[in-house]
PDB file of C-alpha atoms in Angstrom:
ATOM      1  CA  MET A  11     -91.973 222.783 -22.776  1.00 71.00           C
ATOM      2  CA  ILE A  12     -92.415 219.551 -24.740  1.00 81.00           C
ATOM      3  CA  GLU A  13     -89.082 217.861 -25.429  1.00 92.00           C
ATOM      4  CA  LYS A  14     -89.932 214.251 -26.328  1.00 96.00           C
ATOM      5  CA  ILE A  15     -92.726 212.624 -28.321  1.00 97.00           C
ATOM      6  CA  TYR A  16     -93.730 208.998 -28.856  1.00 98.00           C
ATOM      7  CA  HIS A  17     -94.955 206.884 -31.753  1.00 98.00           C
ATOM      8  CA  TYR A  18     -96.419 203.367 -31.481  1.00 98.00           C
ATOM      9  CA  THR A  19     -95.882 201.177 -34.522  1.00 98.00           C
ATOM     10  CA  ASP A  20     -94.995 197.680 -35.721  1.00 97.00           C
ATOM     11  CA  ILE A  21     -91.469 196.306 -36.087  1.00 97.00           C
ATOM     12  CA  THR A  22     -91.606 196.355 -39.886  1.00 97.00           C
ATOM     13  CA  THR A  23     -92.281 200.088 -39.906  1.00 97.00           C
ATOM     14  CA  LEU A  24     -89.525 200.620 -37.354  1.00 97.00           C
ATOM     15  CA  GLY A  25     -87.141 198.854 -39.736  1.00 96.00           C
ATOM     16  CA  LEU A  26     -88.108 201.197 -42.579  1.00 96.00           C
ATOM     17  CA  ILE A  27     -87.643 204.261 -40.376  1.00 96.00           C
ATOM     18  CA  LEU A  28     -84.178 203.119 -39.282  1.00 95.00           C
ATOM     19  CA  LYS A  29     -83.117 202.096 -42.787  1.00 95.00           C
ATOM     20  CA  ASN A  30     -84.400 205.124 -44.697  1.00 96.00           C
ATOM     21  CA  LYS A  31     -83.926 207.679 -41.893  1.00 96.00           C
ATOM     22  CA  THR A  32     -87.316 209.159 -42.739  1.00 97.00           C
ATOM     23  CA  ILE A  33     -90.750 209.691 -41.203  1.00 98.00           C
ATOM     24  CA  ARG A  34     -93.789 209.032 -43.378  1.00 97.00           C
ATOM     25  CA  PHE A  35     -96.656 211.531 -43.570  1.00 97.00           C
ATOM     26  CA  LYS A  36     -99.890 209.828 -44.646  1.00 96.00           C
ATOM     27  CA  ARG A  37    -102.730 211.539 -46.445  1.00 94.00           C
ATOM     28  CA  PHE A  38    -105.457 212.926 -44.215  1.00 93.00           C
ATOM     29  CA  ASP A  39    -108.297 210.850 -45.672  1.00 92.00           C
ATOM     30  CA  SER A  40    -106.483 207.579 -44.947  1.00 92.00           C
ATOM     31  CA  MET A  41    -106.414 207.958 -41.150  1.00 91.00           C
ATOM     32  CA  ASP A  42    -107.975 205.201 -39.031  1.00 90.00           C
ATOM     33  CA  ASP A  43    -110.511 207.656 -37.584  1.00 91.00           C
ATOM     34  CA  ARG A  44    -113.089 207.500 -40.380  1.00 90.00           C
ATOM     35  CA  THR A  45    -114.731 210.726 -39.185  1.00 92.00           C
ATOM     36  CA  GLU A  46    -111.528 212.753 -39.603  1.00 90.00           C
ATOM     37  CA  THR A  47    -112.754 214.625 -42.665  1.00 91.00           C
ATOM     38  CA  ASP A  48    -116.312 215.270 -41.416  1.00 92.00           C
ATOM     39  CA  GLY A  49    -117.191 218.953 -41.525  1.00 91.00           C
ATOM     40  CA  LEU A  50    -114.822 219.706 -44.397  1.00 91.00           C
ATOM     41  CA  PRO A  51    -115.396 220.435 -48.086  1.00 87.00           C
ATOM     42  CA  GLU A  52    -114.129 217.899 -50.629  1.00 83.00           C
ATOM     43  CA  MET A  53    -111.222 220.093 -51.666  1.00 80.00           C
ATOM     44  CA  LEU A  54    -109.672 219.862 -48.177  1.00 87.00           C
ATOM     45  CA  LYS A  55    -110.067 216.139 -47.555  1.00 88.00           C
ATOM     46  CA  LYS A  56    -106.983 215.036 -49.514  1.00 89.00           C
ATOM     47  CA  ASN A  57    -104.749 218.076 -49.060  1.00 91.00           C
ATOM     48  CA  TYR A  58    -103.233 217.378 -45.643  1.00 94.00           C
ATOM     49  CA  PHE A  59    -100.484 214.865 -44.855  1.00 96.00           C
ATOM     50  CA  LEU A  60     -99.912 213.840 -41.247  1.00 97.00           C
ATOM     51  CA  SER A  61     -97.438 212.153 -38.953  1.00 97.00           C
ATOM     52  CA  CYS A  62     -99.147 211.389 -35.631  1.00 96.00           C
ATOM     53  CA  TRP A  63     -97.388 211.146 -32.240  1.00 97.00           C
ATOM     54  CA  VAL A  64     -98.263 210.878 -28.561  1.00 96.00           C
ATOM     55  CA  LEU A  65     -97.317 213.505 -25.978  1.00 95.00           C
ATOM     56  CA  ASP A  66     -97.645 211.458 -22.779  1.00 94.00           C
ATOM     57  CA  MET A  67     -94.448 209.617 -21.817  1.00 95.00           C
ATOM     58  CA  LYS A  68     -96.534 207.187 -19.739  1.00 96.00           C
ATOM     59  CA  GLU A  69     -97.300 204.063 -21.771  1.00 96.00           C
ATOM     60  CA  LYS A  70    -100.827 203.839 -23.095  1.00 95.00           C
ATOM     61  CA  ILE A  71    -102.517 200.431 -23.224  1.00 95.00           C
ATOM     62  CA  PRO A  72    -104.922 201.490 -26.040  1.00 94.00           C
ATOM     63  CA  GLN A  73    -101.957 202.562 -28.177  1.00 96.00           C
ATOM     64  CA  TRP A  74    -100.210 199.223 -27.657  1.00 96.00           C
ATOM     65  CA  ALA A  75    -103.415 197.342 -28.411  1.00 94.00           C
ATOM     66  CA  MET A  76    -104.333 199.326 -31.539  1.00 94.00           C
ATOM     67  CA  TYR A  77    -101.006 200.105 -33.176  1.00 95.00           C
ATOM     68  CA  ALA A  78     -98.261 197.941 -31.715  1.00 96.00           C
ATOM     69  CA  PRO A  79     -99.567 194.702 -30.108  1.00 94.00           C
ATOM     70  CA  GLN A  80     -96.232 193.113 -31.039  1.00 95.00           C
ATOM     71  CA  GLY A  81     -94.449 196.308 -31.925  1.00 97.00           C
ATOM     72  CA  VAL A  82     -92.537 199.204 -30.435  1.00 98.00           C
ATOM     73  CA  ARG A  83     -92.854 202.688 -29.058  1.00 98.00           C
ATOM     74  CA  ILE A  84     -90.372 205.108 -30.611  1.00 98.00           C
ATOM     75  CA  GLU A  85     -89.207 208.066 -28.533  1.00 98.00           C
ATOM     76  CA  MET A  86     -87.758 211.054 -30.411  1.00 97.00           C
ATOM     77  CA  PRO A  87     -86.997 214.733 -29.761  1.00 97.00           C
ATOM     78  CA  ILE A  88     -89.967 216.884 -30.736  1.00 96.00           C
ATOM     79  CA  ARG A  89     -87.769 218.587 -33.340  1.00 96.00           C
ATOM     80  CA  TRP A  90     -86.732 215.400 -35.120  1.00 97.00           C
ATOM     81  CA  TYR A  91     -86.789 216.929 -38.599  1.00 97.00           C
ATOM     82  CA  LYS A  92     -84.133 218.629 -40.697  1.00 95.00           C
ATOM     83  CA  LYS A  93     -84.072 222.201 -41.920  1.00 94.00           C
ATOM     84  CA  PHE A  94     -82.362 222.294 -45.299  1.00 94.00           C
ATOM     85  CA  LEU A  95     -80.388 225.291 -46.461  1.00 92.00           C
ATOM     86  CA  ILE A  96     -81.722 227.419 -49.312  1.00 89.00           C
ATOM     87  CA  PRO A  97     -79.469 227.867 -52.369  1.00 88.00           C
ATOM     88  CA  ILE A  98     -78.794 231.365 -53.671  1.00 86.00           C
ATOM     89  CA  GLU A  99     -79.555 231.298 -57.378  1.00 82.00           C
ATOM     90  CA  GLY A 100     -76.529 231.643 -59.630  1.00 82.00           C
ATOM     91  CA  THR A 101     -74.042 230.953 -56.827  1.00 86.00           C
ATOM     92  CA  ASN A 102     -72.741 228.018 -54.811  1.00 87.00           C
ATOM     93  CA  GLN A 103     -73.808 229.668 -51.571  1.00 88.00           C
ATOM     94  CA  TYR A 104     -76.683 228.853 -49.202  1.00 90.00           C
ATOM     95  CA  ILE A 105     -78.749 230.689 -46.594  1.00 89.00           C
ATOM     96  CA  ASP A 106     -80.810 229.307 -43.728  1.00 86.00           C
ATOM     97  CA  LYS A 107     -83.748 231.734 -44.002  1.00 85.00           C
ATOM     98  CA  ILE A 108     -85.459 233.663 -46.777  1.00 85.00           C
ATOM     99  CA  PRO A 109     -84.503 237.364 -46.450  1.00 86.00           C
ATOM    100  CA  LEU A 110     -87.871 238.992 -45.712  1.00 87.00           C
ATOM    101  CA  GLU A 111     -89.205 241.785 -43.550  1.00 89.00           C
ATOM    102  CA  ASP A 112     -89.729 240.813 -39.910  1.00 87.00           C
ATOM    103  CA  ASN A 113     -93.511 241.103 -40.211  1.00 88.00           C
ATOM    104  CA  HIS A 114     -93.736 238.974 -43.356  1.00 90.00           C
ATOM    105  CA  PRO A 115     -95.774 235.756 -42.761  1.00 84.00           C
ATOM    106  CA  ALA A 116     -93.088 233.634 -44.469  1.00 86.00           C
ATOM    107  CA  LYS A 117     -90.223 235.078 -42.436  1.00 89.00           C
ATOM    108  CA  LYS A 118     -89.708 231.815 -40.527  1.00 90.00           C
ATOM    109  CA  MET A 119     -90.512 229.448 -43.403  1.00 91.00           C
ATOM    110  CA  PHE A 120     -88.239 226.407 -43.585  1.00 93.00           C
ATOM    111  CA  PHE A 121     -87.735 223.414 -45.852  1.00 94.00           C
ATOM    112  CA  PRO A 122     -87.784 219.935 -44.206  1.00 95.00           C
ATOM    113  CA  ARG A 123     -86.775 218.377 -47.532  1.00 93.00           C
ATOM    114  CA  PRO A 124     -84.109 219.684 -49.931  1.00 91.00           C
ATOM    115  CA  PHE A 125     -85.146 223.015 -51.409  1.00 88.00           C
ATOM    116  CA  SER A 126     -85.281 221.624 -54.953  1.00 84.00           C
ATOM    117  CA  ASP A 127     -87.861 218.981 -53.923  1.00 86.00           C
ATOM    118  CA  TRP A 128     -90.538 221.629 -53.434  1.00 83.00           C
ATOM    119  CA  PHE A 129     -90.545 222.813 -57.018  1.00 75.00           C
ATOM    120  CA  GLN A 130     -90.859 219.744 -59.227  1.00 72.00           C
ATOM    121  CA  GLN A 131     -92.018 220.061 -62.799  1.00 73.00           C
ATOM    122  CA  GLY A 132     -94.856 217.974 -64.190  1.00 78.00           C
ATOM    123  CA  LYS A 133     -96.723 217.428 -60.906  1.00 84.00           C
ATOM    124  CA  LYS A 134    -100.416 218.269 -60.605  1.00 86.00           C
ATOM    125  CA  TYR A 135     -99.914 219.208 -56.966  1.00 88.00           C
ATOM    126  CA  TYR A 136     -97.409 221.070 -54.809  1.00 89.00           C
ATOM    127  CA  PHE A 137     -96.474 221.014 -51.130  1.00 91.00           C
ATOM    128  CA  VAL A 138     -96.359 224.200 -49.085  1.00 90.00           C
ATOM    129  CA  PRO A 139     -93.235 224.458 -46.879  1.00 92.00           C
ATOM    130  CA  PRO A 140     -94.022 224.987 -43.169  1.00 93.00           C
ATOM    131  CA  MET A 141     -94.339 228.642 -42.183  1.00 90.00           C
ATOM    132  CA  ASP A 142     -92.623 227.956 -38.857  1.00 91.00           C
ATOM    133  CA  ASP A 143     -92.138 225.125 -36.355  1.00 91.00           C
ATOM    134  CA  VAL A 144     -95.196 225.656 -34.210  1.00 85.00           C
ATOM    135  CA  ASP A 145     -97.831 227.574 -36.146  1.00 80.00           C
ATOM    136  CA  GLY A 146     -97.422 225.849 -39.477  1.00 88.00           C
ATOM    137  CA  PHE A 147     -95.939 222.398 -38.910  1.00 95.00           C
ATOM    138  CA  MET A 148     -97.113 220.906 -35.635  1.00 95.00           C
ATOM    139  CA  VAL A 149    -100.424 221.077 -33.832  1.00 95.00           C
ATOM    140  CA  LYS A 150    -101.777 219.602 -30.602  1.00 95.00           C
ATOM    141  CA  VAL A 151    -105.088 217.881 -31.256  1.00 96.00           C
ATOM    142  CA  LYS A 152    -108.182 219.098 -29.420  1.00 96.00           C
ATOM    143  CA  TYR A 153    -110.963 216.608 -28.695  1.00 97.00           C
ATOM    144  CA  HIS A 154    -114.594 217.679 -28.650  1.00 96.00           C
ATOM    145  CA  GLU A 155    -118.044 216.145 -29.090  1.00 95.00           C
ATOM    146  CA  ASN A 156    -118.897 218.858 -31.639  1.00 95.00           C
ATOM    147  CA  PHE A 157    -115.610 218.614 -33.512  1.00 94.00           C
ATOM    148  CA  THR A 158    -117.293 218.941 -36.931  1.00 94.00           C
ATOM    149  CA  GLU A 159    -118.762 222.325 -35.971  1.00 94.00           C
ATOM    150  CA  LEU A 160    -115.332 223.518 -34.840  1.00 93.00           C
ATOM    151  CA  LYS A 161    -113.932 222.559 -38.240  1.00 93.00           C
ATOM    152  CA  LYS A 162    -116.767 224.317 -40.082  1.00 92.00           C
ATOM    153  CA  GLN A 163    -116.147 227.539 -38.159  1.00 92.00           C
ATOM    154  CA  ASN A 164    -112.680 227.799 -39.643  1.00 90.00           C
ATOM    155  CA  TRP A 165    -113.362 227.671 -43.384  1.00 89.00           C
ATOM    156  CA  LYS A 166    -115.694 229.210 -45.933  1.00 86.00           C
ATOM    157  CA  GLU A 167    -116.010 229.373 -49.689  1.00 78.00           C
ATOM    158  CA  ASN A 168    -114.358 232.411 -51.242  1.00 74.00           C
ATOM    159  CA  TYR A 169    -116.360 235.098 -52.977  1.00 62.00           C
ATOM    160  CA  GLN A 170    -115.625 233.642 -56.402  1.00 64.00           C
ATOM    161  CA  GLY A 171    -117.045 230.277 -55.337  1.00 58.00           C
ATOM    162  CA  ASN A 172    -114.035 228.407 -56.722  1.00 63.00           C
ATOM    163  CA  GLY A 173    -111.931 227.961 -53.616  1.00 74.00           C
ATOM    164  CA  ILE A 174    -111.726 227.872 -49.824  1.00 81.00           C
ATOM    165  CA  ASP A 175    -110.606 230.522 -47.357  1.00 82.00           C
ATOM    166  CA  LEU A 176    -109.128 229.126 -44.128  1.00 84.00           C
ATOM    167  CA  LEU A 177    -109.054 231.128 -40.919  1.00 85.00           C
ATOM    168  CA  ASN A 178    -106.366 228.797 -39.571  1.00 87.00           C
ATOM    169  CA  GLN A 179    -104.357 226.436 -41.738  1.00 88.00           C
ATOM    170  CA  ALA A 180    -104.226 223.735 -39.048  1.00 92.00           C
ATOM    171  CA  ALA A 181    -107.943 223.867 -38.163  1.00 92.00           C
ATOM    172  CA  PRO A 182    -109.051 221.020 -40.500  1.00 93.00           C
ATOM    173  CA  ILE A 183    -106.718 218.553 -38.766  1.00 94.00           C
ATOM    174  CA  LYS A 184    -106.752 220.064 -35.276  1.00 95.00           C
ATOM    175  CA  TYR A 185    -110.125 218.792 -34.015  1.00 95.00           C
ATOM    176  CA  LYS A 186    -111.153 215.179 -33.399  1.00 95.00           C
ATOM    177  CA  ASP A 187    -114.088 213.376 -31.846  1.00 96.00           C
ATOM    178  CA  ALA A 188    -113.895 213.161 -28.039  1.00 96.00           C
ATOM    179  CA  TYR A 189    -113.883 209.360 -28.340  1.00 95.00           C
ATOM    180  CA  TRP A 190    -110.223 209.605 -29.355  1.00 95.00           C
ATOM    181  CA  SER A 191    -109.043 211.709 -26.417  1.00 94.00           C
ATOM    182  CA  PHE A 192    -107.017 208.800 -25.004  1.00 93.00           C
ATOM    183  CA  GLN A 193    -104.473 209.419 -27.766  1.00 93.00           C
ATOM    184  CA  ASP A 194    -103.188 212.743 -26.390  1.00 94.00           C
ATOM    185  CA  GLU A 195    -101.960 213.415 -29.896  1.00 96.00           C
ATOM    186  CA  ILE A 196     -99.595 215.909 -31.467  1.00 96.00           C
ATOM    187  CA  ARG A 197     -99.503 216.063 -35.246  1.00 96.00           C
ATOM    188  CA  PHE A 198     -96.942 217.200 -37.754  1.00 97.00           C
ATOM    189  CA  TYR A 199     -98.516 218.194 -41.018  1.00 96.00           C
ATOM    190  CA  LEU A 200     -97.887 219.393 -44.538  1.00 95.00           C
ATOM    191  CA  TYR A 201    -100.409 221.055 -46.784  1.00 92.00           C
ATOM    192  CA  ALA A 202    -100.579 220.252 -50.498  1.00 90.00           C
ATOM    193  CA  GLY A 203    -102.265 222.417 -53.087  1.00 86.00           C
ATOM    194  CA  CYS A 204    -103.804 221.454 -56.398  1.00 84.00           C
ATOM    195  CA  LYS A 205    -106.667 222.261 -58.736  1.00 81.00           C
ATOM    196  CA  HIS A 206    -109.958 220.875 -57.483  1.00 77.00           C
ATOM    197  CA  GLU A 207    -110.262 218.535 -60.462  1.00 81.00           C
ATOM    198  CA  ASP A 208    -106.767 217.133 -59.775  1.00 83.00           C
ATOM    199  CA  ARG A 209    -107.327 216.244 -56.110  1.00 81.00           C
ATOM    200  CA  HIS A 210    -107.593 212.518 -56.920  1.00 84.00           C
ATOM    201  CA  ASP A 211    -103.999 212.607 -58.216  1.00 86.00           C
ATOM    202  CA  MET A 212    -102.643 213.443 -54.773  1.00 88.00           C
ATOM    203  CA  PRO A 213     -99.969 210.990 -53.545  1.00 91.00           C
ATOM    204  CA  GLU A 214    -100.761 208.695 -50.631  1.00 93.00           C
ATOM    205  CA  TYR A 215     -97.796 209.879 -48.573  1.00 95.00           C
ATOM    206  CA  ILE A 216     -94.652 211.992 -48.401  1.00 94.00           C
ATOM    207  CA  ASP A 217     -91.463 211.111 -46.494  1.00 96.00           C
ATOM    208  CA  LEU A 218     -89.374 213.646 -44.569  1.00 97.00           C
ATOM    209  CA  PRO A 219     -85.750 213.045 -43.514  1.00 97.00           C
ATOM    210  CA  ILE A 220     -84.856 212.718 -39.838  1.00 97.00           C
ATOM    211  CA  ASP A 221     -82.121 214.945 -38.457  1.00 96.00           C
ATOM    212  CA  GLU A 222     -78.939 212.973 -37.718  1.00 94.00           C
ATOM    213  CA  ASN A 223     -78.596 214.424 -34.218  1.00 94.00           C
ATOM    214  CA  ALA A 224     -82.200 213.534 -33.385  1.00 95.00           C
ATOM    215  CA  LEU A 225     -81.547 209.927 -34.400  1.00 93.00           C
ATOM    216  CA  LYS A 226     -78.797 209.745 -31.801  1.00 92.00           C
ATOM    217  CA  GLU A 227     -81.428 210.397 -29.122  1.00 94.00           C
ATOM    218  CA  ILE A 228     -83.851 207.706 -30.262  1.00 96.00           C
ATOM    219  CA  LYS A 229     -85.204 205.239 -27.701  1.00 97.00           C
ATOM    220  CA  ILE A 230     -87.137 202.114 -28.645  1.00 98.00           C
ATOM    221  CA  ARG A 231     -89.421 200.489 -26.086  1.00 98.00           C
ATOM    222  CA  LEU A 232     -90.629 196.970 -26.871  1.00 98.00           C
ATOM    223  CA  TYR A 233     -94.226 195.887 -26.441  1.00 97.00           C
ATOM    224  CA  PRO A 234     -95.335 194.446 -23.055  1.00 97.00           C
ATOM    225  CA  ASN A 235     -94.061 190.903 -22.432  1.00 96.00           C
ATOM    226  CA  CYS A 236     -91.968 191.030 -25.592  1.00 96.00           C
ATOM    227  CA  SER A 237     -90.774 187.684 -26.940  1.00 95.00           C
ATOM    228  CA  LYS A 238     -87.063 186.907 -27.130  1.00 96.00           C
ATOM    229  CA  GLU A 239     -87.387 186.604 -30.912  1.00 97.00           C
ATOM    230  CA  ASN A 240     -88.830 190.086 -31.312  1.00 97.00           C
ATOM    231  CA  TRP A 241     -86.299 191.551 -28.898  1.00 97.00           C
ATOM    232  CA  GLN A 242     -83.477 190.088 -30.975  1.00 97.00           C
ATOM    233  CA  GLN A 243     -85.161 191.242 -34.202  1.00 97.00           C
ATOM    234  CA  VAL A 244     -85.214 194.847 -33.015  1.00 97.00           C
ATOM    235  CA  LYS A 245     -81.670 194.578 -31.688  1.00 96.00           C
ATOM    236  CA  ASP A 246     -80.502 193.395 -35.119  1.00 95.00           C
ATOM    237  CA  LEU A 247     -82.315 196.287 -36.825  1.00 95.00           C
ATOM    238  CA  ILE A 248     -80.501 198.768 -34.613  1.00 95.00           C
ATOM    239  CA  SER A 249     -77.129 197.093 -35.133  1.00 93.00           C
ATOM    240  CA  ASP A 250     -77.628 196.995 -38.904  1.00 93.00           C
ATOM    241  CA  ASN A 251     -78.488 200.691 -39.121  1.00 92.00           C
ATOM    242  CA  PHE A 252     -76.541 202.278 -36.253  1.00 87.00           C
ATOM    243  CA  ALA A 253     -73.090 200.754 -36.309  1.00 80.00           C
ATOM    244  CA  THR A 254     -71.723 203.342 -33.867  1.00 81.00           C
ATOM    245  CA  LEU A 255     -74.513 203.049 -31.295  1.00 82.00           C
ATOM    246  CA  ASP A 256     -75.107 200.427 -28.616  1.00 88.00           C
ATOM    247  CA  ALA A 257     -78.481 198.699 -29.061  1.00 91.00           C
ATOM    248  CA  ASN A 258     -78.576 197.951 -25.328  1.00 90.00           C
ATOM    249  CA  GLU A 259     -78.642 201.701 -24.629  1.00 92.00           C
ATOM    250  CA  ILE A 260     -81.402 202.369 -27.143  1.00 95.00           C
ATOM    251  CA  MET A 261     -83.772 199.504 -26.326  1.00 97.00           C
ATOM    252  CA  GLU A 262     -86.080 199.453 -23.327  1.00 97.00           C
ATOM    253  CA  CYS A 263     -88.476 196.959 -21.768  1.00 97.00           C
ATOM    254  CA  SER A 264     -92.087 197.966 -21.310  1.00 97.00           C
ATOM    255  CA  LEU A 265     -93.062 199.069 -17.823  1.00 97.00           C
ATOM    256  CA  LEU A 266     -96.232 197.025 -18.374  1.00 97.00           C
ATOM    257  CA  ASP A 267     -94.374 193.714 -18.478  1.00 96.00           C
ATOM    258  CA  GLY A 268     -96.354 191.231 -16.398  1.00 93.00           C
ATOM    259  CA  LYS A 269     -99.176 193.750 -15.908  1.00 93.00           C
ATOM    260  CA  TYR A 270    -100.956 193.609 -19.267  1.00 89.00           C
ATOM    261  CA  TYR A 271    -101.620 190.887 -21.824  1.00 83.00           C
ATOM    262  CA  PRO A 272    -103.690 191.448 -24.963  1.00 77.00           C
ATOM    263  CA  LYS A 273    -106.641 189.061 -25.214  1.00 72.00           C
ATOM    264  CA  THR A 274    -105.319 187.677 -28.501  1.00 62.00           C
ATOM    265  CA  LEU A 275    -102.080 186.607 -26.821  1.00 54.00           C
ATOM    266  CA  ASP A 276    -101.718 183.161 -25.275  1.00 53.00           C
ATOM    267  CA  VAL A 277     -99.977 183.812 -21.979  1.00 48.00           C
ATOM    268  CA  GLU A 278     -98.647 180.245 -21.845  1.00 49.00           C
ATOM    269  CA  ASP A 279     -96.677 180.838 -25.068  1.00 49.00           C
ATOM    270  CA  LEU A 280     -94.750 183.784 -23.630  1.00 49.00           C
ATOM    271  CA  ASN A 281     -91.048 183.475 -22.951  1.00 47.00           C
ATOM    272  CA  PRO A 282     -90.138 183.954 -19.292  1.00 40.00           C
TER     273      PRO A 282
END
């Protein structure tokens, strides 16, 4: 069973995560893989929002090179997100699940932002709460040379010709070109609905809060051959945002120290 996941990013983004205690989900059509939306109709290309992580605990040189050449790798529990209680209308009481029949598809639905956030007036779009943790919020990416055909097999226009029927909600973001298989990626996702003519009003991102207990398990590994300045910068970020935690217990050196240097880095300028 997967317990930990990993995210490679720059120090600035790490600072925002630690300060705001949130994880950002970016819109599907803004991913760095420019073929991500191939094989999909226009009305699905802006409706998914993703947070992308790595499953393999072993450090990946391509991930360092592409996403964190002078950054960090964040380690978190796979269930890093909160599940907010649901208010009972007309009372000051809350429940943790919607009371539905056991075979109802929304029986395990949960709300990773406060319940009231999902029903905002005046928006031209809406977010669908995850149906459950696994089949509805996270998906392991599958890599294939014919990834566009796999996407196409999972959607079709409805009989009215004004919408899309999906065989699997995660299918549009589940398949990627085999060229990206080095990522070993797991994705968390949210689906947003809107009228077809309003799809250009979709936001660029949505932020979800991190569970307080998950934050206590965070580990931050610095990039290979990290400079003293960057090490201190990250240490200060931790101290500023986790007053009760010891930065020395959270921070880790890369196991690639002395083994890998990016070509853009002048080895002679490294601190010993």
